[in-house]
Amino acid sequence: MKTRRLFLQKASLSAMAFAVPALNPLSAMTNTINTSAKNPQTLRVAIMGLGSYGTRVAEAIQDCERVKLVGVISGTPSKVVAWREKYGIPEKNCYNYENFDAVKDNPDIDAVYVITPNGLHKDQVIRVAKAGKHAICEKPMAVNAEDGQAMVDACKAAGVQLLIGYRMHFEPNTLEVIRMRKAGELGEIHFFQGLSGFVIGDPTQWRLKPELSGGGAMMDIGIYSINGARYMIGEEPIWVTAQEVKTNHEKFKEGIDETITFQMGFPSGAIASCLSTYNMNNLDRFYLNGSKGWVEMQPSTGYGPIKGETHKGPLSEPIVTHQTVQMDEMAAIIFDGKEPEVSVNGEEGVRDMKIIDAIFKAVETGGKVPLNLG
Ligand code: NAD
């Protein structure tokens, strides 16, 4: 409740700052959900991987209308004890990485949210699917498109849903830009620029180990510019070129990209120019240019508040906790068949993985790599 009060305060503060009427972000979101089902079913989730993002998601779920954190999967018993106490999780809903296949026989868990290092997602999601539970998986969904497709296939075969944690697909200012673009308010889209990066700290962390990360900045943060280019332009890219720069070979070893610039071409003739880096701070910016207008967002994909200007004035949609809205919307997708404005399904994740594969290939060959995202 404390967090919820904070949202409402933040929402009205921001509304005052932008001189628009105060809005209740949660009522807007919950109305959407409540009208889609007469008796909304609660999504009972177990979180796998109780690290920094898992902790953020757990906190955000406390404010959800129709999602409940009911279980954990962890290799650290002390964390399980702490989470059990904090969130009132029963012992029978706690698993470790060896025994979590037994979630199959637990009727009190509907879905498992995989929030572990990237290189573990594929096997873990496939095990979740085989246990007959819906899988929510963090980005990047896998370390390459082939693995991502195997996850999609396994979930299909098991008759469960696979959703990727693309929280920006539910963020109100982002959705407003998509609405403007679809309504023709920006005219023909010509150009997108995405800048995604930060200076990564601890050189011993899993993000800098290829077997666990699958790559460096591109897998972790560059993916926001890739995904953003697609939902901001509203088309699928047909080619990509890329160039890599590495200034610190000790910290960024073989298989870990430090800085990559990449360009993508789209069927309409629109182009995107993007930067992904682990070596520069304050890089979280999207710019979209059309024949009738423009949008500039900064921050564009951080935890918020997302801020932006357009040729018509500032973006002033309600400020929300991204993960709270994401999880409530995912409950509606899973139980009510709701179609989100921008998909978060496994196939959506595979498209980004195909682009990442092509970017790495373009870096290697120095050429233009064609893309067929279907
Ligand atoms: P983290 O290091 O804070 O947490 C990872 C968790 O996985 C830890 O609890 C760790 O104990 C556990 N783990 C299990 N097996 C492990 C192993 N073999 N090696 C290392 N850790 C292991 O990382 P994080 O920041 O929480 O990231 C986890 C996932 O969430 C990544 O895929 C990341 O890309 C994603 N993420 C998404 C967002 C977002 O905004 N959507 C933000 C941050 C992270």
CSV table of C-alpha atoms in Angstrom, one decimal, residues 169-170 175 178-179 182 339-343:
chain,number,residue,atom,x,y,z
A,169,HIS,CA,5.3,-2.4,-23.7
A,170,PHE,CA,2.9,-1.4,-20.9
A,175,LEU,CA,2.0,3.7,-25.4
A,178,ILE,CA,2.7,4.5,-30.3
A,179,ARG,CA,-0.8,5.9,-30.4
A,182,LYS,CA,-0.6,5.0,-35.4
A,339,GLU,CA,-3.9,-8.8,-26.8
A,340,PRO,CA,-1.4,-6.1,-25.6
A,341,GLU,CA,-0.8,-3.1,-27.8
A,342,VAL,CA,2.8,-4.4,-28.4
A,343,SER,CA,3.2,-8.2,-28.0
